[in-house]
Amino acid sequence: MSLQLPPPVDATPARAGMADRLAAMIRVPTISAEADARGSAFEDFIALLAGLYPQLHEHLSLERIGQFGLVYTWSSVAPNDADPVVLMAHYDVVPVAGQETEWSVPPFEGRIADGYVWGRGALDDKGALCTLFEAVENLVSEGWGPPRTVLLCLGPDEEVMGATGRLIANTLRERGVRPWLVLDEGGAISEVPFPGVDGTFAMVGLAEKGVLTVELKASGEGGHASAPSGLTAVGRIARAVAKLNHNPFDVHMPRTVVDLFTRLADFAEPKYARIWALAARSPWLTARALLAGGGADGAALVRTSLAPTMLSGGSSPNVLPSSASAMLNIRVNVGETIAGVVVRLRRVINDSSVEVRVVEGEESSPESPSDNAQFALISRAVAAGYPGVPTLGYLTMAATDGRHWHRFVPSVYRFAPLHMSAQQRASIHGIDERVSVDSLLRGERVYRALLTHLLEA
């Protein structure tokens, strides 16, 4: 169902065919997990962008950083030294292996039906990329130029830890680039899953949890399974995982979550408004209430989460395994560190025969403010595409390429100007991913307003 809202504030006619252009992007299977085998798909996508957005490519300079990282520079038309704006998206997608028969339409067909563009990447993140490029193409065609330099940074591997996103951020930092604003994916236009609060909100990520992959590994003596001696390697790993599952991380409510509850009180029914106001004033108590009744999403807001995702060990049912391992996916709460997480893992497991090894990880980000000119600009841009929709800051659970900027940029935000119902959010990395055509049109208006209001920011 389309979002029932007044039409966008800006009535300037947009270029026809936006849905068709997104459909064309979806038809190029830029699966980052298979980049080595699908390099031609990434080159095809880069060439497709040039064909779809000729004015953008004529007036903006393009630099490739890394093999497939793209940085477009839209130079300022004003003679000033104002810090630039970085607008981000990624064009890689996750695989669909094993899901193809469950989709209502083939995932890479790029079908337009029932008011939606269907396919892998429609929401994550080619839909947002499309609206961004549409806005720039339209403004360039109208002869408009930005009062600050604008950098469009596209990553090709966000879904596999974003090494290119890190390279782009570090490269530009070494050149002295210090953005006034960085805006990446992460939030959306959506309903909030909190009691007593109805309506649709623009959820803008002020911070994001860290992401960490840890391997647990144990070794043991091999032999025939008919004569086991003590705990096997598989048993040690199973015991370690069980201990971790039964001893969750401590509770800590980030400032961003406290601020969210304060704002929710402004939009809640009277009875719940008092509850949310109290929640903001009593974060310790509220955190425990979220653990008790807030489900998985509520718990994830207030503590580091841990999920065992892979187990391996043994080669035959009747042979004692010489080794076993487990992979853990951990999302590190804001205010905590990877080093502290590892120390706690070892303490809880309490078995010197189980090795705890960090495979890869990124620290949680600092919390960007919501009382500055940058956040106000985002709110104003949202109002242009989604009139009457309030903008709220929140904590982003998933990792984005935006995290690579937070070490040297204080104002990093995470928001894609697309409406996503609960069902659509569940389709990200799942089946039947789709974005409404109306949402694309509104998203173009959001980016257009964000850019045209830069002079006033």
Short mmCIF file of C-alpha atoms in Angstrom, two decimals:
data_model
loop_
_atom_site.label_atom_id
_atom_site.label_comp_id
_atom_site.label_asym_id
_atom_site.label_seq_id
_atom_site.Cartn_x
_atom_site.Cartn_y
_atom_site.Cartn_z
CA MET A 1 0.00 0.00 0.00
CA SER A 2 1.29 3.46 -0.87
CA LEU A 3 1.89 5.95 1.90
CA GLN A 4 -1.15 8.23 2.24
CA LEU A 5 0.37 11.69 2.57
CA PRO A 6 -0.02 15.07 0.87
CA PRO A 7 1.98 15.43 -2.34
CA PRO A 8 5.60 16.61 -2.08
CA VAL A 9 6.07 20.33 -1.48
CA ASP A 10 8.20 20.85 -4.61
CA ALA A 11 5.95 20.54 -7.65
CA THR A 12 8.78 20.88 -10.18
CA PRO A 13 8.23 18.17 -12.79
CA ALA A 14 10.71 15.32 -12.43
CA ARG A 15 12.17 13.49 -15.38
CA ALA A 16 9.87 10.66 -16.44
CA GLY A 17 10.97 7.05 -16.22
CA MET A 18 12.57 6.90 -12.77
CA ALA A 19 11.08 3.47 -12.03
CA ASP A 20 12.40 2.15 -15.35
CA ARG A 21 15.89 3.38 -14.52
CA LEU A 22 15.85 1.67 -11.13
CA ALA A 23 14.57 -1.50 -12.80
CA ALA A 24 17.55 -1.37 -15.17
CA MET A 25 19.90 -1.10 -12.18
CA ILE A 26 18.29 -4.12 -10.52
CA ARG A 27 18.83 -6.20 -13.67
CA VAL A 28 22.60 -5.94 -13.20
CA PRO A 29 23.47 -8.56 -10.53
CA THR A 30 26.14 -6.68 -8.57
CA ILE A 31 26.49 -9.34 -5.86
CA SER A 32 29.45 -8.29 -3.73
CA ALA A 33 29.98 -11.75 -2.26
CA GLU A 34 30.69 -12.93 -5.81
CA ALA A 35 32.63 -9.88 -7.00
CA ASP A 36 35.64 -11.88 -8.23
CA ALA A 37 33.42 -13.95 -10.48
CA ARG A 38 31.12 -11.07 -11.42
CA GLY A 39 33.54 -8.23 -12.06
CA SER A 40 31.89 -7.64 -15.40
CA ALA A 41 28.58 -6.95 -13.63
CA PHE A 42 30.17 -4.10 -11.67
CA GLU A 43 31.68 -2.63 -14.82
CA ASP A 44 28.32 -3.00 -16.53
CA PHE A 45 26.64 -1.13 -13.69
CA ILE A 46 29.13 1.74 -13.84
CA ALA A 47 28.56 2.00 -17.60
CA LEU A 48 24.80 1.86 -17.03
CA LEU A 49 24.95 4.85 -14.67
CA ALA A 50 26.73 6.87 -17.34
CA GLY A 51 23.98 6.06 -19.82
CA LEU A 52 21.11 6.72 -17.42
CA TYR A 53 22.45 10.02 -16.08
CA PRO A 54 24.24 11.83 -18.92
CA GLN A 55 24.00 15.36 -17.47
CA LEU A 56 25.39 14.23 -14.13
CA HIS A 57 28.34 12.57 -15.86
CA GLU A 58 28.96 15.60 -18.03
CA HIS A 59 29.04 18.14 -15.19
CA LEU A 60 30.48 16.13 -12.31
CA SER A 61 33.98 14.65 -12.34
CA LEU A 62 34.28 10.93 -11.63
CA GLU A 63 37.17 9.26 -9.84
CA ARG A 64 37.48 5.55 -9.18
CA ILE A 65 38.99 4.68 -5.80
CA GLY A 66 39.82 1.03 -5.46
CA GLN A 67 38.62 -1.29 -8.19
CA PHE A 68 34.95 -0.29 -8.22
CA GLY A 69 34.58 2.58 -5.73
CA LEU A 70 33.10 5.72 -7.32
CA VAL A 71 33.46 9.34 -6.17
CA TYR A 72 31.65 12.02 -8.14
CA THR A 73 32.65 15.63 -7.39
CA TRP A 74 30.12 18.40 -7.94
CA SER A 75 32.14 21.56 -7.48
CA SER A 76 30.75 24.53 -5.59
CA VAL A 77 29.53 27.47 -7.66
CA ALA A 78 30.23 29.85 -4.76
CA PRO A 79 33.70 31.34 -4.11
CA ASN A 80 33.97 30.05 -0.55
CA ASP A 81 35.89 27.57 1.53
CA ALA A 82 32.82 25.89 3.02
CA ASP A 83 33.34 22.26 3.97
CA PRO A 84 31.82 19.81 1.48
CA VAL A 85 28.83 17.51 1.80
CA VAL A 86 29.20 13.75 1.29
CA LEU A 87 26.13 11.84 0.07
CA MET A 88 26.56 8.09 -0.01
CA ALA A 89 25.00 4.91 -1.35
CA HIS A 90 26.19 1.43 -2.24
CA TYR A 91 25.39 -0.48 -5.40
CA ASP A 92 26.31 -4.01 -4.35
CA VAL A 93 23.61 -6.43 -3.20
CA VAL A 94 23.43 -9.65 -1.20
CA PRO A 95 22.98 -13.05 -2.88
CA VAL A 96 19.63 -14.73 -3.45
CA ALA A 97 20.99 -18.29 -3.52
CA GLY A 98 18.37 -20.71 -2.30
CA GLN A 99 15.59 -18.09 -2.37
CA GLU A 100 14.80 -17.83 -6.06
CA THR A 101 11.72 -20.08 -6.03
CA GLU A 102 10.24 -18.19 -3.05
CA TRP A 103 10.15 -14.82 -4.82
CA SER A 104 6.90 -13.68 -6.39
CA VAL A 105 8.94 -12.35 -9.32
CA PRO A 106 12.50 -13.27 -10.35
CA PRO A 107 14.85 -11.26 -8.11
CA PHE A 108 16.91 -9.77 -10.94
CA GLU A 109 14.13 -9.23 -13.47
CA GLY A 110 13.50 -5.65 -12.35
CA ARG A 111 9.77 -5.93 -12.81
CA ILE A 112 7.47 -2.93 -12.30
CA ALA A 113 4.08 -4.12 -11.08
CA ASP A 114 1.29 -3.03 -8.72
CA GLY A 115 2.95 0.33 -8.10
CA TYR A 116 6.29 -1.17 -7.05
CA VAL A 117 9.70 -1.87 -8.52
CA TRP A 118 10.60 -5.43 -7.51
CA GLY A 119 14.00 -7.02 -7.14
CA ARG A 120 17.15 -7.46 -5.12
CA GLY A 121 18.52 -4.06 -4.20
CA ALA A 122 15.25 -2.15 -4.63
CA LEU A 123 15.53 -0.99 -1.01
CA ASP A 124 19.12 -1.92 -0.16
CA ASP A 125 20.47 0.26 -1.63
CA LYS A 126 19.87 0.90 -5.33
CA GLY A 127 16.53 2.58 -4.63
CA ALA A 128 18.20 5.31 -2.57
CA LEU A 129 21.03 5.59 -5.09
CA CYS A 130 18.45 6.09 -7.83
CA THR A 131 16.66 8.90 -5.99
CA LEU A 132 19.98 10.63 -5.26
CA PHE A 133 21.14 10.49 -8.87
CA GLU A 134 17.71 11.54 -10.12
CA ALA A 135 17.84 14.68 -7.96
CA VAL A 136 21.33 15.59 -9.13
CA GLU A 137 20.51 14.91 -12.79
CA ASN A 138 17.39 17.07 -12.57
CA LEU A 139 19.17 19.95 -10.82
CA VAL A 140 22.09 19.90 -13.24
CA SER A 141 19.64 19.93 -16.15
CA GLU A 142 17.98 23.01 -14.65
CA GLY A 143 21.35 24.79 -14.47
CA TRP A 144 21.53 24.72 -10.67
CA GLY A 145 24.89 24.40 -8.89
CA PRO A 146 25.64 23.71 -5.22
CA PRO A 147 26.87 26.42 -2.79
CA ARG A 148 29.16 23.79 -1.28
CA THR A 149 31.10 21.08 -3.05
CA VAL A 150 29.08 17.86 -3.04
CA LEU A 151 30.75 14.44 -3.17
CA LEU A 152 28.69 11.44 -4.24
CA CYS A 153 30.45 8.35 -2.87
CA LEU A 154 29.30 4.92 -4.07
CA GLY A 155 30.57 1.72 -2.50
CA PRO A 156 30.69 -1.66 -4.28
CA ASP A 157 31.17 -3.92 -1.24
CA GLU A 158 29.16 -2.56 1.69
CA GLU A 159 27.50 -5.94 2.15
CA VAL A 160 30.88 -7.60 2.79
CA MET A 161 32.34 -5.20 5.40
CA GLY A 162 32.87 -2.24 3.07
CA ALA A 163 36.62 -2.22 2.51
CA THR A 164 36.17 0.19 -0.40
CA GLY A 165 34.02 2.51 1.68
CA ARG A 166 36.85 2.65 4.21
CA LEU A 167 39.37 3.29 1.43
CA ILE A 168 37.29 6.15 0.03
CA ALA A 169 36.94 7.80 3.45
CA ASN A 170 40.62 7.41 4.26
CA THR A 171 41.74 8.65 0.82
CA LEU A 172 39.64 11.79 1.03
CA ARG A 173 40.75 12.38 4.60
CA GLU A 174 44.40 12.23 3.52
CA ARG A 175 43.59 14.93 0.96
CA GLY A 176 42.27 17.17 3.72
CA VAL A 177 38.56 16.67 3.06
CA ARG A 178 36.57 17.35 6.25
CA PRO A 179 32.86 17.12 5.36
CA TRP A 180 30.30 19.36 7.00
CA LEU A 181 27.76 16.54 6.61
CA VAL A 182 27.91 12.86 5.71
CA LEU A 183 24.64 11.12 4.84
CA ASP A 184 24.42 7.39 4.13
CA GLU A 185 21.69 4.74 4.19
CA GLY A 186 20.46 3.28 7.48
CA GLY A 187 17.12 4.84 8.43
CA ALA A 188 13.91 5.23 6.44
CA ILE A 189 10.36 6.53 6.47
CA SER A 190 8.53 4.02 8.63
CA GLU A 191 6.20 3.33 11.50
CA VAL A 192 7.83 2.94 14.93
CA PRO A 193 7.30 -0.30 16.91
CA PHE A 194 6.53 1.42 20.21
CA PRO A 195 3.22 1.25 22.11
CA GLY A 196 1.01 4.31 22.06
CA VAL A 197 2.81 5.94 19.14
CA ASP A 198 0.98 5.85 15.81
CA GLY A 199 1.94 7.39 12.52
CA THR A 200 4.91 7.52 10.22
CA PHE A 201 8.32 8.99 11.05
CA ALA A 202 11.61 9.68 9.31
CA MET A 203 14.05 7.63 11.35
CA VAL A 204 17.56 9.07 11.02
CA GLY A 205 20.45 7.07 12.47
CA LEU A 206 22.63 9.16 14.78
CA ALA A 207 24.97 6.30 15.61
CA GLU A 208 25.47 2.67 14.76
CA LYS A 209 26.53 -0.36 16.67
CA GLY A 210 29.90 -1.90 15.96
CA VAL A 211 30.12 -5.12 13.99
CA LEU A 212 32.37 -7.97 15.05
CA THR A 213 33.00 -11.50 13.81
CA VAL A 214 34.65 -13.87 16.28
CA GLU A 215 35.76 -17.46 15.78
CA LEU A 216 35.75 -19.96 18.64
CA LYS A 217 38.04 -22.91 18.02
CA ALA A 218 38.87 -26.04 19.99
CA SER A 219 41.13 -29.02 19.30
CA GLY A 220 40.94 -32.57 20.60
CA GLU A 221 42.41 -36.03 20.18
CA GLY A 222 41.00 -37.99 17.31
CA GLY A 223 40.08 -41.63 17.47
CA HIS A 224 37.13 -43.97 17.35
CA ALA A 225 33.90 -42.58 18.76
CA SER A 226 33.24 -45.84 20.63
CA ALA A 227 35.88 -44.90 23.21
CA PRO A 228 35.61 -41.17 23.96
CA SER A 229 37.77 -39.72 26.68
CA GLY A 230 36.29 -36.59 28.19
CA LEU A 231 34.78 -33.67 26.33
CA THR A 232 35.34 -33.67 22.57
CA ALA A 233 36.25 -30.57 20.57
CA VAL A 234 32.63 -30.38 19.42
CA GLY A 235 31.48 -30.64 23.02
CA ARG A 236 33.79 -27.81 24.11
CA ILE A 237 32.49 -25.51 21.40
CA ALA A 238 28.89 -26.45 22.17
CA ARG A 239 29.45 -25.72 25.86
CA ALA A 240 31.11 -22.39 25.08
CA VAL A 241 28.21 -21.31 22.86
CA ALA A 242 25.68 -22.38 25.49
CA LYS A 243 27.47 -20.32 28.16
CA LEU A 244 27.43 -17.25 25.95
CA ASN A 245 23.75 -17.68 25.15
CA HIS A 246 22.89 -17.95 28.85
CA ASN A 247 25.05 -14.98 29.89
CA PRO A 248 24.05 -11.99 27.73
CA PHE A 249 25.95 -8.72 27.78
CA ASP A 250 25.28 -6.03 30.36
CA VAL A 251 22.70 -3.32 29.75
CA HIS A 252 23.67 0.19 28.66
CA MET A 253 21.28 2.73 27.12
CA PRO A 254 23.03 5.12 24.70
CA ARG A 255 22.17 8.83 24.75
CA THR A 256 20.62 8.43 21.30
CA VAL A 257 18.01 6.01 22.68
CA VAL A 258 17.26 8.28 25.64
CA ASP A 259 16.70 11.18 23.23
CA LEU A 260 14.42 8.99 21.09
CA PHE A 261 12.18 8.23 24.06
CA THR A 262 12.06 11.93 24.92
CA ARG A 263 10.83 12.71 21.40
CA LEU A 264 8.36 9.80 21.37
CA ALA A 265 6.58 11.43 24.30
CA ASP A 266 5.73 14.36 22.01
CA PHE A 267 3.80 12.07 19.62
CA ALA A 268 2.30 9.46 21.94
CA GLU A 269 -1.22 9.11 23.30
CA PRO A 270 -1.52 10.94 26.64
CA LYS A 271 -1.15 7.84 28.80
CA TYR A 272 1.87 6.64 26.87
CA ALA A 273 3.34 10.13 26.64
CA ARG A 274 3.85 10.03 30.42
CA ILE A 275 5.39 6.57 30.14
CA TRP A 276 7.88 7.60 27.45
CA ALA A 277 8.79 10.78 29.32
CA LEU A 278 9.45 8.68 32.42
CA ALA A 279 11.43 6.22 30.31
CA ALA A 280 13.73 9.01 29.15
CA ARG A 281 14.29 10.14 32.73
CA SER A 282 14.97 6.61 34.04
CA PRO A 283 17.24 4.93 31.47
CA TRP A 284 18.44 2.18 33.83
CA LEU A 285 14.88 1.08 34.60
CA THR A 286 13.75 1.49 31.00
CA ALA A 287 16.57 -0.63 29.68
CA ARG A 288 15.44 -3.52 31.84
CA ALA A 289 11.84 -3.00 30.79
CA LEU A 290 12.91 -3.25 27.16
CA LEU A 291 14.70 -6.50 27.92
CA ALA A 292 11.57 -7.86 29.55
CA GLY A 293 8.96 -6.79 27.04
CA GLY A 294 10.54 -5.13 24.05
CA GLY A 295 11.41 -8.26 22.12
CA ALA A 296 14.59 -8.70 20.10
CA ASP A 297 14.51 -5.13 18.76
CA GLY A 298 14.11 -3.65 22.23
CA ALA A 299 16.94 -5.71 23.65
CA ALA A 300 19.22 -4.75 20.76
CA LEU A 301 18.74 -1.06 21.61
CA VAL A 302 20.30 -1.41 25.04
CA ARG A 303 23.03 -4.02 24.86
CA THR A 304 25.60 -5.78 22.74
CA SER A 305 23.98 -8.67 20.88
CA LEU A 306 25.56 -12.02 20.06
CA ALA A 307 24.40 -14.62 17.55
CA PRO A 308 26.23 -17.90 16.80
CA THR A 309 25.83 -18.21 13.04
CA MET A 310 28.10 -21.07 11.90
CA LEU A 311 29.23 -24.36 13.49
CA SER A 312 31.64 -26.93 12.13
CA GLY A 313 33.49 -29.98 13.44
CA GLY A 314 34.07 -33.62 12.75
CA SER A 315 34.20 -35.61 9.54
CA SER A 316 32.26 -38.77 10.33
CA PRO A 317 29.58 -39.89 12.79
CA ASN A 318 31.89 -42.49 14.37
CA VAL A 319 35.16 -40.53 14.47
CA LEU A 320 36.18 -38.25 17.34
CA PRO A 321 36.67 -34.74 15.92
CA SER A 322 40.21 -33.36 16.04
CA SER A 323 38.87 -29.79 15.84
CA ALA A 324 35.65 -27.82 15.95
CA SER A 325 34.72 -24.17 15.56
CA ALA A 326 31.90 -21.68 15.77
CA MET A 327 31.47 -18.23 14.24
CA LEU A 328 29.81 -15.48 16.26
CA ASN A 329 28.20 -12.35 14.82
CA ILE A 330 28.33 -9.61 17.45
CA ARG A 331 26.87 -6.10 17.30
CA VAL A 332 28.78 -3.94 19.79
CA ASN A 333 26.70 -1.42 21.70
CA VAL A 334 27.55 2.26 21.50
CA GLY A 335 29.94 3.11 24.32
CA GLU A 336 31.54 -0.35 24.39
CA THR A 337 34.68 -1.62 22.65
CA ILE A 338 35.78 -4.69 20.74
CA ALA A 339 38.59 -5.27 23.26
CA GLY A 340 36.10 -5.23 26.12
CA VAL A 341 33.81 -7.65 24.28
CA VAL A 342 36.65 -10.13 23.72
CA VAL A 343 37.68 -9.97 27.39
CA ARG A 344 34.13 -10.77 28.41
CA LEU A 345 33.83 -13.66 25.93
CA ARG A 346 36.90 -15.31 27.41
CA ARG A 347 35.69 -14.75 30.95
CA VAL A 348 32.26 -16.25 30.29
CA ILE A 349 33.61 -19.24 28.33
CA ASN A 350 36.25 -19.84 31.02
CA ASP A 351 38.00 -22.61 29.08
CA SER A 352 41.64 -22.17 28.10
CA SER A 353 41.18 -24.92 25.49
CA VAL A 354 38.81 -22.71 23.48
CA GLU A 355 40.58 -20.11 21.37
CA VAL A 356 38.77 -16.79 20.91
CA ARG A 357 39.93 -15.06 17.73
CA VAL A 358 38.72 -11.80 16.19
CA VAL A 359 38.20 -12.39 12.46
CA GLU A 360 37.16 -8.83 11.61
CA GLY A 361 35.50 -5.95 13.34
CA GLU A 362 34.60 -2.27 13.42
CA GLU A 363 34.11 -0.29 16.61
CA SER A 364 30.73 1.28 17.36
CA SER A 365 30.40 4.89 16.24
CA PRO A 366 30.14 8.07 18.28
CA GLU A 367 26.67 9.63 18.52
CA SER A 368 26.03 12.52 16.12
CA PRO A 369 23.97 15.43 17.49
CA SER A 370 20.34 16.07 16.62
CA ASP A 371 20.31 19.75 17.66
CA ASN A 372 22.56 21.15 14.93
CA ALA A 373 22.15 22.70 11.48
CA GLN A 374 22.89 19.40 9.74
CA PHE A 375 20.04 17.52 11.39
CA ALA A 376 17.73 20.50 10.83
CA LEU A 377 18.61 20.40 7.13
CA ILE A 378 17.71 16.71 6.94
CA SER A 379 14.40 17.38 8.71
CA ARG A 380 13.58 20.19 6.30
CA ALA A 381 14.40 17.98 3.32
CA VAL A 382 12.16 15.19 4.67
CA ALA A 383 9.28 17.66 4.93
CA ALA A 384 9.65 18.50 1.23
CA GLY A 385 9.07 14.90 0.17
CA TYR A 386 6.92 13.67 3.04
CA PRO A 387 4.88 16.63 4.36
CA GLY A 388 3.83 16.23 7.97
CA VAL A 389 6.26 13.41 8.74
CA PRO A 390 8.39 14.20 11.85
CA THR A 391 12.10 13.37 11.90
CA LEU A 392 13.48 11.36 14.83
CA GLY A 393 17.02 10.28 15.65
CA TYR A 394 17.61 6.62 16.51
CA LEU A 395 20.29 3.97 16.90
CA THR A 396 21.13 2.05 13.71
CA MET A 397 21.52 -1.68 14.35
CA ALA A 398 23.11 -2.67 11.04
CA ALA A 399 26.53 -1.57 9.79
CA THR A 400 26.81 1.02 7.00
CA ASP A 401 29.68 2.51 5.01
CA GLY A 402 29.00 5.72 6.92
CA ARG A 403 30.86 4.29 9.91
CA HIS A 404 34.18 4.82 8.12
CA TRP A 405 33.77 8.61 8.42
CA HIS A 406 32.92 8.96 12.10
CA ARG A 407 36.56 8.98 13.24
CA PHE A 408 37.05 12.47 11.80
CA VAL A 409 33.57 13.83 11.00
CA PRO A 410 31.23 14.78 13.88
CA SER A 411 28.04 14.90 11.79
CA VAL A 412 27.42 11.49 10.19
CA TYR A 413 23.80 10.45 9.62
CA ARG A 414 22.08 7.39 8.23
CA PHE A 415 18.86 7.79 6.29
CA ALA A 416 17.41 6.69 2.94
CA PRO A 417 14.36 8.76 1.87
CA LEU A 418 12.18 5.74 1.07
CA HIS A 419 9.03 4.56 2.80
CA MET A 420 9.36 1.03 4.13
CA SER A 421 6.53 -0.87 5.77
CA ALA A 422 7.36 -3.57 8.27
CA GLN A 423 6.88 -6.14 5.52
CA GLN A 424 9.22 -4.29 3.20
CA ARG A 425 11.90 -3.97 5.88
CA ALA A 426 11.69 -7.73 6.37
CA SER A 427 12.31 -8.20 2.63
CA ILE A 428 15.77 -6.60 2.86
CA HIS A 429 18.19 -9.52 2.47
CA GLY A 430 15.04 -11.65 2.25
CA ILE A 431 12.45 -12.35 -0.43
CA ASP A 432 10.20 -10.05 -2.49
CA GLU A 433 12.27 -6.89 -1.92
CA ARG A 434 10.43 -3.97 -3.51
CA VAL A 435 10.03 -0.19 -3.35
CA SER A 436 6.97 1.84 -4.30
CA VAL A 437 7.16 4.15 -7.27
CA ASP A 438 5.56 6.88 -5.14
CA SER A 439 8.38 6.49 -2.61
CA LEU A 440 10.98 6.96 -5.34
CA LEU A 441 9.33 10.19 -6.47
CA ARG A 442 9.22 11.47 -2.90
CA GLY A 443 12.81 10.42 -2.28
CA GLU A 444 13.97 12.50 -5.26
CA ARG A 445 12.24 15.49 -3.70
CA VAL A 446 14.02 14.88 -0.39
CA TYR A 447 17.46 14.88 -1.99
CA ARG A 448 16.53 17.85 -4.18
CA ALA A 449 15.49 19.84 -1.09
CA LEU A 450 18.57 18.77 0.84
CA LEU A 451 20.78 20.15 -1.92
CA THR A 452 18.86 23.32 -2.70
CA HIS A 453 18.64 24.31 0.97
CA LEU A 454 22.39 24.01 1.51
CA LEU A 455 22.77 27.75 1.04
CA GLU A 456 20.48 28.35 4.00
CA ALA A 457 22.15 25.78 6.28
#
